[in-house]
Short mmCIF file of C-alpha atoms in Angstrom, two decimals:
data_model
loop_
_atom_site.label_atom_id
_atom_site.label_comp_id
_atom_site.label_asym_id
_atom_site.label_seq_id
_atom_site.Cartn_x
_atom_site.Cartn_y
_atom_site.Cartn_z
CA UNK A 1 -68.49 263.64 237.35
CA UNK A 2 -65.69 263.88 234.84
CA UNK A 3 -63.27 260.72 235.63
CA UNK A 4 -60.28 262.97 235.13
CA UNK A 5 -61.44 264.98 238.36
CA UNK A 6 -61.76 262.07 240.62
CA UNK A 7 -58.51 262.09 242.05
CA UNK A 8 -58.32 265.73 242.28
CA UNK A 9 -58.80 268.22 245.22
CA UNK A 10 -59.60 271.79 245.24
CA UNK A 11 -59.04 273.72 248.48
CA UNK A 12 -61.62 276.38 249.01
CA UNK A 13 -61.00 279.19 251.33
CA UNK A 14 -63.49 281.68 252.67
CA UNK A 15 -62.19 284.92 253.47
CA UNK A 16 -62.99 288.51 254.80
CA UNK A 17 -60.16 290.96 255.37
CA UNK A 18 -57.98 288.05 255.83
CA UNK A 19 -54.52 289.38 254.83
CA UNK A 20 -53.09 288.41 258.33
CA UNK A 21 -52.02 284.91 257.60
CA UNK A 22 -53.27 284.75 253.96
CA UNK A 23 -49.70 284.45 252.34
CA UNK A 24 -48.62 281.40 254.59
CA UNK A 25 -52.01 279.76 254.14
CA UNK A 26 -51.90 279.81 250.37
CA UNK A 27 -47.99 278.87 250.00
CA UNK A 28 -49.02 275.57 251.92
CA UNK A 29 -51.76 274.73 249.34
CA UNK A 30 -49.69 275.51 246.29
CA UNK A 31 -49.44 271.71 245.41
CA UNK A 32 -52.94 270.98 245.30
CA UNK A 33 -55.06 270.77 241.86
CA UNK A 34 -57.24 274.16 242.71
CA UNK A 35 -57.40 276.99 245.33
CA UNK A 36 -60.90 278.81 245.45
CA UNK A 37 -60.84 281.79 247.58
CA UNK A 38 -64.65 282.73 248.17
CA UNK A 39 -64.32 286.37 249.63
CA UNK A 40 -67.19 288.32 251.29
CA UNK A 41 -66.21 291.52 249.91
CA UNK A 42 -62.62 292.31 251.69
CA UNK A 43 -61.34 295.76 252.06
CA UNK A 44 -57.91 295.03 252.83
CA UNK A 45 -55.26 293.22 250.52
CA UNK A 46 -56.59 289.97 250.63
CA UNK A 47 -57.80 289.78 247.18
CA UNK A 48 -54.25 290.88 245.93
CA UNK A 49 -52.79 288.15 248.01
CA UNK A 50 -55.12 285.49 246.28
CA UNK A 51 -54.37 286.88 242.99
CA UNK A 52 -50.63 286.77 243.49
CA UNK A 53 -50.99 282.90 244.23
CA UNK A 54 -53.17 282.40 241.21
CA UNK A 55 -56.18 281.41 243.07
CA UNK A 56 -59.71 281.37 241.63
CA UNK A 57 -61.87 284.06 243.10
CA UNK A 58 -65.29 284.34 243.49
CA UNK A 59 -67.43 286.52 245.42
CA UNK A 60 -70.21 285.87 248.23
CA UNK A 61 -72.12 289.21 249.29
CA UNK A 62 -71.04 289.77 252.93
CA UNK A 63 -74.32 291.89 253.69
CA UNK A 64 -75.34 291.49 257.58
CA UNK A 65 -73.56 288.33 257.74
CA UNK A 66 -71.20 288.09 260.77
CA UNK A 67 -70.05 284.50 260.26
CA UNK A 68 -68.52 282.42 257.25
CA UNK A 69 -70.72 279.38 257.33
CA UNK A 70 -73.45 281.04 255.03
CA UNK A 71 -71.00 281.36 252.04
CA UNK A 72 -69.75 277.73 252.73
CA UNK A 73 -72.27 276.04 250.68
CA UNK A 74 -71.69 278.43 247.85
CA UNK A 75 -68.09 278.31 248.14
CA UNK A 76 -67.82 274.39 247.89
CA UNK A 77 -70.15 274.40 244.88
CA UNK A 78 -67.45 276.52 243.05
CA UNK A 79 -64.79 273.53 243.03
CA UNK A 80 -64.21 272.04 239.82
CA UNK A 81 -62.89 268.72 241.58
CA UNK A 82 -64.78 265.76 243.06
CA UNK A 83 -63.08 266.32 246.31
CA UNK A 84 -63.13 269.48 248.39
CA UNK A 85 -60.88 270.65 251.29
CA UNK A 86 -62.24 273.27 253.42
CA UNK A 87 -59.64 275.42 255.03
CA UNK A 88 -59.89 278.41 257.27
CA UNK A 89 -57.80 281.62 256.19
CA UNK A 90 -55.75 281.26 259.17
CA UNK A 91 -54.94 277.36 258.90
CA UNK A 92 -52.07 275.63 257.51
CA UNK A 93 -52.32 272.41 255.56
CA UNK A 94 -49.39 270.42 256.51
CA UNK A 95 -47.29 268.23 253.62
CA UNK A 96 -48.38 265.02 256.06
CA UNK A 97 -52.10 265.85 255.40
CA UNK A 98 -51.86 266.70 251.86
CA UNK A 99 -49.82 263.16 251.30
CA UNK A 100 -52.65 261.48 253.45
CA UNK A 101 -55.59 262.71 251.65
CA UNK A 102 -54.06 262.44 247.81
CA UNK A 103 -52.91 258.63 249.07
CA UNK A 104 -56.54 257.69 250.37
CA UNK A 105 -58.56 259.09 247.83
CA UNK A 106 -57.01 256.67 245.33
CA UNK A 107 -57.84 253.66 247.32
CA UNK A 108 -60.77 251.56 246.35
CA UNK A 109 -63.75 252.23 248.95
CA UNK A 110 -62.58 255.09 250.34
CA UNK A 111 -64.85 257.23 252.91
CA UNK A 112 -66.95 260.25 251.34
CA UNK A 113 -65.33 262.40 254.00
CA UNK A 114 -62.90 262.92 256.65
CA UNK A 115 -62.65 264.55 260.03
CA UNK A 116 -59.23 266.35 260.18
CA UNK A 117 -57.54 267.04 263.47
CA UNK A 118 -56.76 270.51 264.00
CA UNK A 119 -53.97 271.80 266.79
CA UNK A 120 -55.04 275.29 267.90
CA UNK A 121 -53.34 278.11 269.98
CA UNK A 122 -54.54 279.85 273.16
CA UNK A 123 -53.02 282.48 274.95
CA UNK A 124 -49.70 281.92 273.16
CA UNK A 125 -49.53 278.23 273.49
CA UNK A 126 -50.49 275.04 271.58
CA UNK A 127 -53.53 273.48 273.08
CA UNK A 128 -52.38 270.00 274.72
CA UNK A 129 -55.87 268.20 274.57
CA UNK A 130 -56.02 264.35 274.89
CA UNK A 131 -58.17 264.29 272.21
CA UNK A 132 -57.70 266.47 269.06
CA UNK A 133 -60.00 269.25 267.88
CA UNK A 134 -61.43 267.02 264.87
CA UNK A 135 -63.26 269.19 261.97
CA UNK A 136 -65.17 267.61 258.91
CA UNK A 137 -63.03 269.51 256.39
CA UNK A 138 -62.60 267.07 253.66
CA UNK A 139 -65.41 265.10 251.39
CA UNK A 140 -66.92 264.59 248.18
CA UNK A 141 -68.59 267.86 246.86
CA UNK A 142 -71.54 266.13 245.32
CA UNK A 143 -74.31 265.90 247.77
CA UNK A 144 -72.65 267.68 250.87
CA UNK A 145 -74.45 270.20 252.42
CA UNK A 146 -72.97 272.97 254.94
CA UNK A 147 -75.74 274.45 257.27
CA UNK A 148 -75.50 278.07 257.41
CA UNK A 149 -74.87 278.28 261.31
CA UNK A 150 -71.77 278.96 263.20
CA UNK A 151 -69.87 275.66 264.30
CA UNK A 152 -71.97 273.77 261.90
CA UNK A 153 -70.94 270.41 260.50
CA UNK A 154 -71.40 269.75 256.77
CA UNK A 155 -73.92 266.70 255.88
CA UNK A 156 -71.83 264.45 253.57
CA UNK A 157 -73.59 261.76 251.41
CA UNK A 158 -71.78 258.67 252.69
CA UNK A 159 -69.50 257.22 255.32
CA UNK A 160 -67.28 259.75 256.97
CA UNK A 161 -63.93 258.76 259.10
CA UNK A 162 -61.34 260.27 261.39
CA UNK A 163 -57.91 260.90 260.38
CA UNK A 164 -55.45 259.32 262.66
CA UNK A 165 -51.74 259.94 263.04
CA UNK A 166 -49.43 263.20 262.23
CA UNK A 167 -51.69 264.51 259.51
CA UNK A 168 -53.53 267.96 260.73
CA UNK A 169 -54.54 271.34 260.19
CA UNK A 170 -52.40 273.82 262.32
CA UNK A 171 -54.35 276.74 263.55
CA UNK A 172 -52.31 280.03 263.29
CA UNK A 173 -54.55 282.39 265.11
CA UNK A 174 -53.57 282.70 268.90
CA UNK A 175 -56.77 283.19 270.67
CA UNK A 176 -56.44 285.54 273.62
CA UNK A 177 -59.14 286.34 275.90
CA UNK A 178 -59.93 289.65 274.11
CA UNK A 179 -60.54 287.81 270.71
CA UNK A 180 -62.63 285.27 272.67
CA UNK A 181 -65.01 287.78 274.39
CA UNK A 182 -65.23 289.54 270.96
CA UNK A 183 -66.16 286.54 268.87
CA UNK A 184 -68.43 285.11 271.74
CA UNK A 185 -71.35 287.59 271.18
CA UNK A 186 -71.29 286.78 267.36
CA UNK A 187 -71.11 283.18 267.80
CA UNK A 188 -73.63 283.10 270.61
CA UNK A 189 -76.16 285.03 268.48
CA UNK A 190 -75.82 282.50 265.67
CA UNK A 191 -76.05 279.68 268.28
CA UNK A 192 -79.08 281.04 269.48
CA UNK A 193 -80.71 281.00 266.02
CA UNK A 194 -79.41 277.35 265.44
CA UNK A 195 -81.05 276.21 268.67
CA UNK A 196 -84.44 278.17 268.02
CA UNK A 197 -86.70 275.14 268.46
CA UNK A 198 -85.26 274.07 271.93
CA UNK A 199 -86.44 275.14 275.43
CA UNK A 200 -83.70 275.07 277.98
CA UNK A 201 -84.86 275.52 281.99
CA UNK A 202 -83.18 276.79 284.57
CA UNK A 203 -80.93 273.87 285.13
CA UNK A 204 -79.33 274.17 281.80
CA UNK A 205 -77.80 277.37 283.16
CA UNK A 206 -75.98 275.08 285.57
CA UNK A 207 -75.31 271.89 284.00
CA UNK A 208 -74.41 273.08 280.40
CA UNK A 209 -71.75 275.37 281.59
CA UNK A 210 -70.46 272.73 284.32
CA UNK A 211 -70.55 269.95 281.56
CA UNK A 212 -68.25 271.92 279.08
CA UNK A 213 -65.74 272.92 281.87
CA UNK A 214 -65.80 269.32 283.08
CA UNK A 215 -65.14 268.18 279.55
CA UNK A 216 -62.49 270.75 278.63
CA UNK A 217 -60.64 270.57 281.71
CA UNK A 218 -60.42 267.05 282.76
CA UNK A 219 -61.75 264.71 279.79
CA UNK A 220 -60.05 266.74 277.06
CA UNK A 221 -56.72 267.50 279.54
CA UNK A 222 -56.91 270.88 279.69
CA UNK A 223 -55.11 270.66 283.10
CA UNK A 224 -52.15 269.92 281.40
CA UNK A 225 -51.84 273.53 280.23
CA UNK A 226 -51.66 274.94 283.65
CA UNK A 227 -53.25 278.23 284.52
CA UNK A 228 -54.06 278.77 280.62
CA UNK A 229 -55.90 275.33 280.39
CA UNK A 230 -58.03 276.67 283.67
CA UNK A 231 -59.12 279.78 281.93
CA UNK A 232 -59.86 277.96 278.64
CA UNK A 233 -62.16 275.60 280.32
CA UNK A 234 -63.68 278.38 282.30
CA UNK A 235 -64.45 280.49 279.08
CA UNK A 236 -65.71 277.34 277.41
CA UNK A 237 -68.26 277.03 280.51
CA UNK A 238 -69.20 280.70 280.03
CA UNK A 239 -69.80 280.60 276.66
CA UNK A 240 -72.38 278.01 277.23
CA UNK A 241 -73.90 280.09 280.03
CA UNK A 242 -74.30 283.06 277.68
CA UNK A 243 -76.09 280.78 275.07
CA UNK A 244 -78.81 279.36 277.44
CA UNK A 245 -79.12 283.11 278.76
CA UNK A 246 -79.85 284.42 275.45
CA UNK A 247 -82.17 281.89 274.41
CA UNK A 248 -84.29 282.66 277.66
CA UNK A 249 -84.07 286.34 276.93
CA UNK A 250 -85.53 285.76 273.42
CA UNK A 251 -88.18 283.59 274.99
CA UNK A 252 -88.90 286.71 277.32
CA UNK A 253 -89.72 289.27 274.76
#
């Protein structure tokens, strides 16, 4: 690694028809050393926006992929910096987060990666969980492997810590029930592929949804969101029911 890149950060953004929020997302990362947009053959104005912001654009053929994870590994390898921050095309990097990252990579003994807290929206309201939605999005490029499955966590070579305080990602997408249901089929199909070696029984149809509801509604504080929190927790439980059902369905074929 060239020593001149040791304290530099590349922001990597995977896109497919991501024009809705991209202008705001790219404006928020303009002070980083480099921004790489890895596009999966968009047909809207995504690439025009990326060019206006001076991003380096690389292409990953979309093919039959319905999720971004298969393109993650390719995308992060295009970074010219030692450090990589992965940002979705509907996430804002706050100034506090940028300051935190640059400050900490200059310190001796800095971790090889950081889980970044993310604040999400659901049905028009920012989620008020007791525990943040932590995403492992910042890491040293060398040695990091991103599995090609939905909701995959990158495998970072070295110590990883969680960011505490006011530095976070702001998720702009307001998830509605329509969007949740639309994504559920795509995401649960990928989850079934990811869990192909596991064999859940009938009990999993009950305890996995129940546990996910309990965790989201009580342990994570979903009840503080009123009716929306109840709906969100029940939807999380239903997601798990669908995953287990599809796994059983595959075995029965």
